[in-house]
Coordinates of C-alpha atoms in Angstrom, one line a residue:
X7 CA -18.5 -6.7 -16.4
X8 CA -15.2 -9.1 -17.4
X9 CA -16.0 -12.5 -18.4
X10 CA -14.2 -14.7 -16.1
X11 CA -16.1 -17.7 -17.0
X12 CA -14.0 -21.0 -17.9
X13 CA -15.2 -20.6 -21.6
X14 CA -13.0 -17.3 -21.6
X15 CA -9.6 -18.1 -22.5
X16 CA -8.4 -14.7 -21.3
X17 CA -10.2 -14.8 -17.8
X18 CA -6.9 -14.3 -16.1
X19 CA -6.1 -10.6 -17.5
X20 CA -8.4 -8.7 -15.0
X21 CA -8.7 -11.4 -12.2
X22 CA -8.5 -11.1 -8.6
X23 CA -6.4 -14.1 -7.2
X24 CA -6.1 -15.1 -3.6
X25 CA -3.1 -16.6 -2.4
X26 CA -3.6 -19.4 0.3
X27 CA -0.7 -20.5 2.3
X28 CA -1.8 -23.8 2.9
X29 CA -0.2 -24.4 6.1
X30 CA -1.3 -21.3 7.5
X31 CA -4.7 -21.0 6.1
X32 CA -7.4 -23.3 7.8
X33 CA -6.7 -26.9 9.8
X34 CA -9.3 -29.4 9.6
X35 CA -7.6 -32.0 11.2
X36 CA -6.6 -30.4 14.6
X37 CA -2.7 -30.9 14.1
X38 CA -1.8 -27.3 14.0
X39 CA -0.8 -27.4 10.6
X40 CA -3.1 -26.2 7.7
X41 CA -4.3 -28.6 5.3
X42 CA -6.3 -29.2 1.9
X43 CA -9.6 -30.1 3.7
X44 CA -9.2 -26.8 5.7
X45 CA -8.7 -25.3 2.6
X46 CA -12.1 -26.8 1.1
X47 CA -14.3 -26.0 4.1
X48 CA -13.1 -22.2 4.1
X49 CA -13.8 -21.7 0.3
X50 CA -17.0 -20.0 0.8
X51 CA -15.0 -17.6 2.5
X52 CA -13.3 -16.5 -0.7
X53 CA -16.3 -16.9 -2.9
X54 CA -18.1 -14.3 -0.3
X55 CA -15.1 -12.3 -0.5
X56 CA -15.4 -12.1 -4.5
X57 CA -12.2 -13.2 -5.8
X58 CA -12.2 -15.3 -8.8
X59 CA -9.2 -17.4 -8.2
X60 CA -6.8 -19.2 -5.5
X61 CA -3.2 -19.9 -5.8
X62 CA -2.2 -22.5 -3.7
X63 CA 1.3 -22.3 -2.2
X64 CA 3.1 -25.6 -2.1
X65 CA 1.2 -28.4 -0.9
X66 CA 3.6 -31.0 -2.1
X67 CA 5.3 -34.0 0.2
X68 CA 8.0 -31.9 1.9
X69 CA 10.6 -31.9 4.8
X70 CA 9.7 -28.4 5.2
X71 CA 13.2 -26.9 4.8
X72 CA 11.9 -23.9 3.0
X73 CA 8.4 -23.8 3.8
X74 CA 7.4 -26.5 1.4
X75 CA 9.3 -24.8 -1.5
X76 CA 11.9 -28.1 -1.0
X77 CA 9.7 -30.8 -2.8
X78 CA 9.9 -34.6 -2.7
X79 CA 7.4 -35.2 -5.2
X80 CA 5.9 -32.6 -7.5
X81 CA 3.0 -34.8 -8.4
X82 CA 1.6 -35.8 -4.6
X83 CA 0.3 -34.2 -1.7
X84 CA 2.0 -33.9 1.8
X85 CA 0.3 -36.3 3.7
X86 CA 0.3 -34.0 6.5
X87 CA -1.8 -31.8 4.3
X88 CA -4.0 -34.6 2.8
X89 CA -3.9 -36.8 -0.2
X90 CA -5.0 -36.3 -4.0
X91 CA -8.8 -37.3 -3.2
X92 CA -8.7 -34.2 -0.9
X93 CA -6.9 -32.1 -3.5
X94 CA -9.8 -33.4 -6.1
X95 CA -12.2 -32.5 -3.7
X96 CA -11.1 -29.0 -3.0
X97 CA -10.6 -28.4 -6.6
X98 CA -14.3 -29.5 -7.5
X99 CA -15.6 -26.9 -4.7
X100 CA -13.8 -24.2 -5.8
X101 CA -15.0 -24.9 -9.7
X102 CA -18.7 -25.1 -8.1
X103 CA -18.2 -21.8 -6.3
X104 CA -16.8 -20.2 -9.5
X105 CA -13.3 -20.0 -8.3
X106 CA -10.3 -20.6 -10.6
X107 CA -7.5 -22.8 -9.0
X108 CA -4.0 -21.9 -9.7
X109 CA -0.8 -24.2 -8.2
X110 CA 2.8 -23.4 -7.4
X111 CA 5.4 -25.3 -9.5
X112 CA 9.1 -25.3 -8.2
X113 CA 11.4 -26.5 -11.3
X114 CA 14.5 -24.5 -10.1
X115 CA 15.4 -27.3 -7.4
X116 CA 13.6 -30.2 -5.6
X117 CA 14.4 -31.4 -1.9
X118 CA 17.4 -33.4 -1.1
X119 CA 15.1 -36.3 -0.4
X120 CA 13.6 -36.2 -4.0
X121 CA 14.3 -39.9 -5.5
X122 CA 16.1 -38.4 -8.0
X123 CA 18.8 -36.6 -6.0
X124 CA 18.9 -39.7 -3.5
X125 CA 19.9 -41.6 -6.6
X126 CA 22.6 -39.2 -7.6
X127 CA 24.0 -39.7 -4.3
X128 CA 24.3 -43.1 -4.3
X129 CA 25.7 -43.3 -8.0
X130 CA 28.8 -41.4 -7.3
X131 CA 30.6 -38.8 -9.3
X132 CA 30.4 -39.2 -13.2
X133 CA 27.4 -41.0 -13.1
X134 CA 23.8 -40.4 -15.3
X135 CA 22.0 -39.7 -12.2
X136 CA 24.3 -37.2 -11.1
X137 CA 23.6 -35.4 -14.3
X138 CA 20.2 -34.4 -13.5
X139 CA 21.7 -32.2 -11.0
X140 CA 24.6 -29.7 -11.1
X141 CA 27.6 -31.5 -9.4
X142 CA 31.1 -30.5 -10.0
X143 CA 34.6 -31.1 -8.6
X144 CA 35.9 -28.5 -6.1
X145 CA 38.9 -26.2 -6.3
X146 CA 42.2 -26.7 -4.5
X147 CA 44.7 -29.6 -4.2
X148 CA 42.0 -31.7 -2.7
X149 CA 39.0 -30.0 -4.1
X150 CA 38.5 -28.9 -0.7
X151 CA 37.1 -25.3 -2.0
X152 CA 33.9 -24.8 -3.4
X153 CA 33.5 -24.8 -7.3
X154 CA 32.9 -21.0 -7.6
X155 CA 32.0 -18.2 -5.4
X156 CA 28.4 -18.4 -6.1
X157 CA 26.1 -17.3 -3.1
X158 CA 23.3 -18.6 -1.5
X159 CA 20.0 -16.5 -1.2
X160 CA 20.0 -17.6 2.1
X161 CA 23.4 -16.8 2.9
X162 CA 26.5 -18.8 2.6
X163 CA 28.1 -20.8 -0.3
X164 CA 25.7 -21.8 -3.1
X165 CA 27.5 -25.2 -3.2
X166 CA 27.4 -28.1 -0.7
X167 CA 30.1 -30.9 -0.4
X168 CA 28.9 -34.4 -0.6
X169 CA 31.2 -37.3 1.2
X170 CA 32.8 -38.7 -1.9
X171 CA 34.2 -35.0 -2.2
X172 CA 31.8 -33.5 -4.9
X173 CA 30.0 -30.4 -4.5
X174 CA 26.3 -29.7 -5.9
X175 CA 24.4 -26.3 -6.5
X176 CA 21.9 -25.0 -4.5
X177 CA 21.0 -21.4 -4.6
X178 CA 18.5 -21.6 -2.0
X179 CA 18.9 -24.0 1.4
X180 CA 21.0 -26.8 1.2
X181 CA 18.2 -29.2 1.4
X182 CA 17.3 -27.7 -2.1
X183 CA 19.5 -29.2 -4.8
X184 CA 19.4 -27.1 -8.3
X185 CA 18.0 -29.2 -11.1
X186 CA 20.2 -29.2 -14.5
X187 CA 17.9 -27.8 -17.3
X188 CA 20.1 -28.9 -19.8
X189 CA 19.1 -32.5 -19.3
X190 CA 16.4 -33.4 -21.5
X191 CA 14.8 -35.8 -18.7
X192 CA 14.2 -32.7 -16.4
X193 CA 12.3 -31.2 -19.4
X194 CA 10.2 -34.3 -19.7
X195 CA 9.7 -34.8 -16.2
X196 CA 8.0 -30.9 -15.8
X197 CA 6.0 -31.6 -18.9
X198 CA 4.5 -34.6 -17.2
X199 CA 3.5 -32.6 -13.8
X200 CA 2.0 -29.8 -16.3
X201 CA 0.1 -32.2 -17.5
X202 CA -0.8 -34.3 -14.3
X203 CA -2.0 -31.1 -12.7
X204 CA -3.9 -29.6 -15.7
X205 CA -5.6 -33.3 -16.4
X206 CA -6.9 -32.7 -12.4
X207 CA -8.7 -29.6 -13.4
X208 CA -5.9 -27.0 -12.4
X209 CA -6.5 -23.5 -14.2
X210 CA -3.1 -22.4 -14.2
X211 CA 0.3 -22.3 -12.4
X212 CA 2.5 -19.8 -10.6
X213 CA 6.1 -20.5 -11.6
X214 CA 8.3 -20.3 -8.5
X215 CA 12.1 -18.6 -9.3
X216 CA 11.1 -18.6 -13.1
X217 CA 14.2 -16.6 -14.0
X218 CA 16.7 -18.9 -12.5
X219 CA 16.3 -22.2 -14.2
X220 CA 19.1 -22.1 -17.1
X221 CA 22.6 -21.8 -16.0
X222 CA 25.6 -21.2 -17.9
X223 CA 27.9 -23.8 -16.6
X224 CA 30.5 -23.7 -19.0
X225 CA 34.0 -24.3 -17.4
X226 CA 35.8 -22.6 -15.7
X227 CA 32.7 -21.4 -13.5
X228 CA 32.8 -17.5 -13.3
X229 CA 33.3 -15.8 -10.2
X230 CA 31.0 -13.1 -9.2
X231 CA 32.9 -11.1 -6.7
X232 CA 31.5 -9.7 -3.3
X233 CA 28.1 -10.8 -3.1
X234 CA 28.7 -13.9 -4.9
X235 CA 26.0 -13.0 -7.6
X236 CA 22.8 -13.8 -5.4
X237 CA 21.6 -10.3 -4.8
X238 CA 20.0 -7.7 -7.6
X239 CA 22.7 -5.6 -7.5
X240 CA 25.0 -8.3 -9.4
X241 CA 22.2 -9.0 -11.7
X242 CA 22.0 -5.0 -12.4
X243 CA 25.8 -4.8 -13.0
X244 CA 26.0 -7.3 -16.0
X245 CA 24.7 -6.8 -19.5
X246 CA 21.1 -8.8 -19.9
X247 CA 21.1 -12.2 -20.0
X248 CA 24.8 -12.5 -19.0
X249 CA 24.4 -13.3 -15.4
X250 CA 25.6 -16.9 -15.0
X251 CA 22.2 -18.4 -13.2
X252 CA 20.0 -15.5 -13.3
X253 CA 17.6 -14.4 -16.1
X254 CA 19.4 -16.2 -18.8
X255 CA 18.4 -15.7 -22.5
X256 CA 18.1 -19.2 -22.9
X257 CA 15.2 -19.9 -20.1
X258 CA 12.7 -18.5 -22.5
X259 CA 12.9 -21.9 -24.7
X260 CA 11.7 -23.7 -21.4
X261 CA 8.5 -21.7 -21.3
X262 CA 7.8 -21.7 -25.0
X263 CA 7.7 -25.4 -24.7
X264 CA 5.8 -25.3 -21.6
X265 CA 2.8 -23.0 -23.5
X266 CA 2.6 -25.4 -26.5
X267 CA 1.6 -28.2 -23.0
X268 CA -0.4 -25.2 -21.8
X269 CA -2.3 -24.3 -25.0
X270 CA -3.2 -28.2 -25.8
X271 CA -6.0 -27.7 -23.0
X272 CA -9.5 -26.1 -23.4
X273 CA -9.2 -23.5 -22.5
X274 CA -5.8 -23.2 -22.4
X275 CA -4.0 -23.1 -19.0
X276 CA -2.7 -19.9 -17.7
X277 CA 0.8 -19.2 -16.2
X278 CA 2.5 -16.3 -14.0
X279 CA 6.1 -16.0 -13.7
X280 CA 8.0 -15.1 -10.3
X281 CA 10.7 -13.6 -12.0
X282 CA 13.1 -10.9 -9.8
X283 CA 14.3 -9.0 -12.8
X284 CA 14.1 -5.5 -14.1
X285 CA 10.5 -4.5 -15.8
X286 CA 11.9 -4.9 -19.4
X287 CA 13.4 -8.3 -18.9
X288 CA 10.2 -9.4 -16.6
X289 CA 8.1 -8.7 -19.8
X290 CA 9.6 -11.0 -21.8
X291 CA 8.3 -13.9 -19.6
X292 CA 4.8 -13.0 -20.3
X293 CA 5.0 -12.8 -24.2
X294 CA 2.3 -14.7 -26.1
X295 CA 4.0 -17.6 -26.6
X296 CA 5.2 -17.9 -23.1
X297 CA 3.7 -17.2 -19.9
X298 CA 0.7 -15.2 -19.4
X299 CA 2.0 -12.6 -17.0
X300 CA 4.9 -11.7 -14.8
X301 CA 4.6 -10.7 -11.1
X302 CA 5.3 -6.7 -10.7
X303 CA 7.9 -6.4 -7.9
X304 CA 8.7 -2.8 -8.8
X305 CA 5.1 -2.0 -7.5
X306 CA 5.5 -4.1 -4.3
X307 CA 8.7 -2.4 -3.3
X308 CA 7.6 1.2 -4.4
X309 CA 7.2 3.5 -1.6
X310 CA 4.3 5.3 -0.4
X311 CA 4.8 8.3 -2.4
X312 CA 2.6 9.6 -5.4
X313 CA 5.6 10.2 -7.9
X314 CA 7.2 7.0 -7.1
X315 CA 4.0 5.1 -7.5
X316 CA 2.6 6.9 -10.5
X317 CA 6.0 6.3 -12.3
X318 CA 5.8 2.6 -11.5
X319 CA 2.1 2.1 -12.6
X320 CA 3.2 3.8 -16.2
X321 CA 6.0 1.7 -16.8
X322 CA 4.4 -1.8 -15.5
X323 CA 1.4 -1.0 -18.0
X324 CA 3.8 0.1 -20.7
X325 CA 5.7 -3.2 -20.1
X326 CA 2.8 -5.4 -20.2
X327 CA 1.4 -3.8 -23.3
X328 CA 4.5 -4.1 -25.2
X329 CA 4.2 -8.0 -25.2
X330 CA 0.4 -8.1 -25.3
X331 CA -0.2 -9.3 -21.5
X332 CA -1.8 -7.6 -18.9
X333 CA -0.3 -5.8 -16.0
X334 CA -0.1 -7.6 -12.3
X335 CA -0.3 -5.8 -9.2
X336 CA 0.8 -7.1 -5.7
X337 CA 1.1 -5.6 -2.0
X338 CA 1.8 -8.7 0.4
X339 CA 2.7 -12.3 -0.3
X340 CA 4.4 -15.3 1.7
X341 CA 8.1 -13.7 1.2
X342 CA 7.7 -10.0 2.4
X343 CA 6.5 -7.8 5.4
X344 CA 2.9 -7.3 5.2
X345 CA 1.9 -4.1 4.0
X346 CA -0.1 -2.8 6.9
X347 CA 3.5 -2.7 8.3
X348 CA 5.5 -2.4 5.3
X349 CA 4.2 0.7 4.1
X350 CA 4.6 2.6 7.2
X351 CA 8.4 2.1 7.7
X352 CA 10.7 4.8 6.4
X353 CA 12.1 4.7 2.7
X354 CA 15.5 4.0 3.9
X355 CA 14.7 1.4 7.0
X356 CA 16.0 -1.8 7.0
X357 CA 13.2 -4.5 7.0
X358 CA 15.2 -6.7 8.8
X359 CA 16.7 -4.8 11.4
X360 CA 13.2 -3.9 11.9
X361 CA 12.1 -7.4 12.5
X362 CA 15.2 -8.0 14.7
X363 CA 13.8 -5.4 17.0
X364 CA 10.6 -7.1 17.2
X365 CA 8.8 -4.5 15.2
X366 CA 9.9 -1.7 18.2
X367 CA 12.4 0.3 16.0
X368 CA 10.8 1.9 14.7
X369 CA 7.3 1.1 16.6
X370 CA 4.5 1.1 13.7
X371 CA 1.2 2.4 14.9
X372 CA -1.2 -0.5 13.6
X373 CA -4.3 1.9 13.3
X374 CA -2.4 4.3 11.0
X375 CA -0.6 1.4 9.4
X376 CA -4.3 -0.4 8.5
X377 CA -5.5 3.2 7.1
X378 CA -2.5 3.2 4.8
X379 CA -3.0 -0.4 3.8
X380 CA -7.2 -0.1 3.0
X381 CA -5.9 3.1 0.6
X382 CA -3.3 1.2 -0.9
X383 CA -5.8 -1.8 -1.7
X384 CA -8.1 0.6 -3.0
X385 CA -5.7 2.1 -5.3
X386 CA -4.2 -1.5 -6.6
X387 CA -7.9 -2.9 -7.3
X388 CA -8.6 0.2 -9.4
X389 CA -5.9 -0.6 -11.6
X390 CA -6.1 -2.4 -14.9
X391 CA -4.7 -5.7 -14.9
X392 CA -4.6 -8.3 -12.2
X393 CA -4.3 -8.3 -8.4
X394 CA -3.0 -10.7 -6.4
X395 CA -4.3 -10.8 -2.7
X396 CA -2.5 -12.5 0.1
X397 CA -4.3 -14.5 2.8
X398 CA -5.2 -12.3 5.7
X399 CA -4.7 -9.2 4.1
X400 CA -8.6 -8.8 3.9
X401 CA -8.8 -8.9 7.4
X402 CA -5.9 -6.2 7.9
X403 CA -3.5 -8.4 9.8
X404 CA -0.3 -6.8 10.6
X405 CA 3.2 -8.3 10.6
X406 CA 3.8 -10.7 13.5
X407 CA 7.4 -9.0 14.1
X408 CA 7.8 -9.9 17.7
X409 CA 8.2 -13.9 16.8
X410 CA 10.6 -15.2 19.3
X411 CA 13.8 -16.5 17.9
X412 CA 13.0 -19.9 19.4
X413 CA 9.6 -20.5 17.2
X414 CA 11.1 -19.5 13.7
X415 CA 10.9 -21.8 11.2
X416 CA 12.2 -20.3 8.0
X417 CA 15.8 -21.3 6.9
X418 CA 17.1 -17.9 6.6
X419 CA 17.6 -17.7 10.4
X420 CA 19.9 -20.6 10.7
X421 CA 21.4 -20.2 7.2
X422 CA 22.3 -16.4 7.5
X423 CA 24.0 -17.1 11.1
X424 CA 20.7 -15.9 12.9
X425 CA 21.3 -12.6 11.6
X426 CA 18.4 -12.6 8.8
X427 CA 14.8 -13.4 11.0
X428 CA 13.2 -14.4 7.8
X429 CA 9.7 -14.7 6.6
X430 CA 7.7 -16.3 9.4
X431 CA 6.0 -13.2 10.4
X432 CA 4.0 -12.9 7.2
X433 CA 2.8 -16.9 7.7
X434 CA 1.6 -17.0 10.9
X435 CA -1.9 -18.6 10.8
X436 CA -5.2 -17.1 10.0
X437 CA -7.7 -16.1 12.7
X438 CA -11.2 -17.1 12.2
X439 CA -12.8 -16.9 15.4
X440 CA -12.3 -14.3 18.2
X441 CA -12.1 -17.0 21.0
X442 CA -10.5 -20.5 21.1
X443 CA -6.7 -22.2 21.1
X444 CA -6.1 -20.9 17.7
X445 CA -9.0 -18.3 16.9
X446 CA -10.7 -21.3 14.8
X447 CA -7.6 -22.1 12.6
X448 CA -8.0 -25.5 14.0
X449 CA -8.9 -27.4 17.2
X450 CA -5.7 -27.7 18.3
X451 CA -2.8 -24.9 18.4
X452 CA -0.8 -23.2 15.4
X453 CA 2.3 -24.4 14.2
X454 CA 3.6 -20.6 14.7
X455 CA 1.9 -18.6 17.7
X456 CA -0.7 -16.3 16.9
X457 CA -0.7 -12.8 19.0
X458 CA -3.5 -12.0 21.4
X459 CA -4.4 -9.1 19.0
X460 CA -5.4 -11.4 16.3
X461 CA -8.7 -11.6 17.9
X462 CA -9.8 -8.2 16.9
X463 CA -8.9 -8.9 13.3
X464 CA -10.8 -12.1 12.8
X465 CA -13.2 -13.1 10.3
X466 CA -16.0 -13.4 13.2
X467 CA -15.1 -9.8 14.3
X468 CA -15.4 -8.4 11.2
X469 CA -18.1 -10.1 9.5
X470 CA -21.0 -7.7 8.6
X471 CA -19.6 -5.1 10.2
X472 CA -19.9 -2.0 8.9
X473 CA -16.7 -0.1 7.8
X474 CA -14.4 -3.1 8.6
X475 CA -11.6 -4.1 6.5
X476 CA -13.2 -7.3 5.7
X477 CA -16.4 -5.5 4.5
X478 CA -14.2 -2.9 2.4
X479 CA -12.6 -5.6 0.4
X480 CA -16.1 -7.3 0.0
X481 CA -17.3 -4.1 -1.2
X482 CA -14.6 -3.2 -3.2
X483 CA -14.6 -6.5 -5.3
X484 CA -18.3 -6.6 -6.1
X485 CA -18.0 -3.1 -7.4
X486 CA -14.7 -3.7 -9.1
X487 CA -16.3 -6.8 -11.1
X488 CA -19.2 -4.2 -12.2
X489 CA -16.6 -1.1 -13.0
X490 CA -14.2 -3.0 -15.4
X491 CA -14.0 -2.2 -19.2
X492 CA -10.9 -2.3 -20.8
X493 CA -7.3 -2.1 -19.7
X494 CA -6.3 1.5 -19.7
X495 CA -6.2 4.7 -17.7
X496 CA -6.2 8.3 -17.9
X497 CA -4.2 10.4 -15.6
X498 CA -6.4 13.2 -14.3
X499 CA -4.3 16.7 -14.9
X500 CA -3.6 19.1 -12.1
X501 CA -3.8 17.2 -9.0
X502 CA -2.4 18.6 -5.9
X503 CA 0.8 17.3 -4.9
X504 CA 0.7 14.1 -3.5
X505 CA -2.3 13.3 -4.7
X506 CA -2.9 10.6 -7.8
X507 CA -6.2 10.8 -9.8
X508 CA -6.7 8.7 -12.6
X509 CA -9.9 7.9 -15.0
X510 CA -10.7 4.4 -16.3
X511 CA -11.8 3.8 -20.1
X512 CA -15.3 3.4 -18.6
X513 CA -15.8 6.6 -16.8
X514 CA -15.1 5.9 -13.3
X515 CA -12.2 7.5 -11.4
X516 CA -9.8 6.7 -8.5
X517 CA -8.4 9.4 -6.2
X518 CA -5.5 8.8 -3.6
X519 CA -4.4 11.3 -1.3
X520 CA -0.7 10.5 -0.2
X521 CA 0.3 13.8 1.4
X522 CA -0.2 14.4 5.2
X523 CA -3.0 17.2 4.8
X524 CA -6.5 16.6 3.6
X525 CA -7.4 17.9 0.0
X526 CA -10.8 18.9 -1.6
X527 CA -12.8 15.9 -2.4
X528 CA -13.0 16.1 -6.3
X529 CA -16.8 16.1 -7.9
X530 CA -18.5 13.1 -8.5
X531 CA -20.5 10.5 -6.9
X532 CA -18.5 8.8 -4.1
X533 CA -18.7 4.9 -4.9
X534 CA -16.2 3.8 -2.2
X535 CA -14.0 5.1 0.2
X536 CA -11.0 3.7 2.2
X537 CA -11.8 5.7 5.3
X538 CA -14.5 8.2 6.4
X539 CA -14.8 11.4 4.4
X540 CA -14.9 14.5 6.5
X541 CA -16.7 17.8 5.1
X542 CA -16.2 17.2 1.5
X543 CA -12.3 16.5 2.3
X544 CA -10.2 13.4 1.2
X545 CA -8.1 12.7 4.5
X546 CA -4.3 11.6 4.4
X547 CA -3.8 8.0 3.3
X548 CA -7.3 7.7 1.8
X549 CA -8.7 6.5 -1.5
X550 CA -11.8 7.2 -3.2
X551 CA -13.6 5.6 -6.1
X552 CA -15.9 8.1 -8.1
X553 CA -18.6 7.4 -10.4

C-alpha cells in the first residue's frame, strides 16, 4: 500500500486528487454560489470516496470575468466564498480527515482590478508601475493598431488599448492583463504567495498556464500569422522554445526558483503544471529541480480507441520516467466537456458545434456514455501515477450542453462574438440530494441552472446503491490503494483487437474492451468490473480488474 502520509515527501506520485471548483461544489450560505464553508461541510464525501487530496480551483477575490482565474489578490479569499478563517478551518478539517490540500496558483496574469494594474493605469506610459505588466505603444501613425497580431485564447486581439493610447497584453480575457516576468517584483511577489499558503498548511500547488509566463518581448514584436499564435498549431510549427509567448526555455528558471521555496518546507510542497505543450516538452516542467508533475493532456484528448490509448500511455510513462517524475492521468476538468459525453462524440466531431446544438447533433445516449465513462475510469485508476478526478464525475454527471445562451457566464461566449459556447456546461453545481431548489447544493438556487435529470445522479440517489457509479468509485479507490506497488506495467501479448490488457508489477491485471463486440474474459479472480459480466464474456466498453 502506498504511503500517502504527511511524512512521505513523495505522497503525490500515485495519489488520487479530486478537483473542487468551489463556486459549484456546495453552498453553505444559500446565496447560490458555492463557498469554502460548503467545501468544508462536504469533505466527508471526499474522505468516504477514498481520494488522497483535493485541488481547490481559484477561491481568491475576483470579479469573475473568467470563473475566478482573474485574481484581484493572490493572498486572500473572495468574500462571497468566505474569509481566511474559513480557509484555515477547511484545511484543518481536510487534514483531520487525512486529505492533502492543493490550491490553484495563477501566475500569468491578474485581474484588471488588481492594485498593481490600477496603479499602472493611473501612472501612465513609461512609469515603473507599468513595467510590472506588458504595455507597448501601438503601430500606425497614431498608435491606433495593436503592437502585434497576437491573438487571445478567448478570441480577438491579445492587446487592449487604454485611454492614454498605449496597449496592454492579455493572452486571455481583456480583464486579465499579463504580468511581466522580466520584472523582479513579480518574481518576489509570487515567492511571497507560495510561502503565504504553504505557511497556512497547503500541501501543494496547481500552476495555471505554466507554459506562458515568460515572453520574448524584444522589439519589434514578431507577428505570428493567421491564428496570431494562440493555437496549438502555431506552437507545433515552431522550433522548441521559439514561440514568443508559449513554452519558452526561460520559463524553467522561474520553476527552479520556486522549487527552492517549496523545498524549504518539511515535507516539501508539491506542484503540478498545467502546460499545454507536446509530451517531450511537458516533461521538462516535472524535472526534479522544478515542479513535481505536469498534466497529461494527450491522454485526455485521446479517442476511445485501444491503439491510440496504448500509444499515449506508453509515451506518457516514458516521458515522466525520463525526468524522474510520475505520470498523470485525467479525463475531465473545469475546461473540457465531461467525459461521459466527450468519449461518445465521433473522433472528427466539432466540440463547440455540439455544444451550440444543445447536445443534439449528435445526440449522446447518456446510459451508453456512462458505461464508457465507467470503463475509462477503471482504466485510468489502474495506470501507474497520479489520477486527477473532477468533481461530479464520481456521480457520472453528463455535460449540461443544453444551457440557454442567456445564462452563460464563460467569457468565451462574448469574446468569441457569441460563436464559442464555452465551459459552463461542465461547471453546473453538483446535485447532493434528489429534491430541493438546487438538489442540495444550497438552500437557494444555483448560479447555473441544473437540469431535472441531475436528481437521478445525486449523491443521495447513489449512496449505498450497489452498482451505482458512486459506489464503483468508492470500491475502485479502496482497492487501488491496497493494490498499488511500484510504478510499472507490463503489456500482455496476444490481446484481441480493440482490447487493452496489462499487468502491474505486483501481479494484478487490468483488461479493457474498447471494441463493439464481447470478448472472452481472461482467467483470474474478478476484483472489480465497470459493468456486469455476462457468461464469462467481457462486454463492449467494459473494464475489469483481475487478481
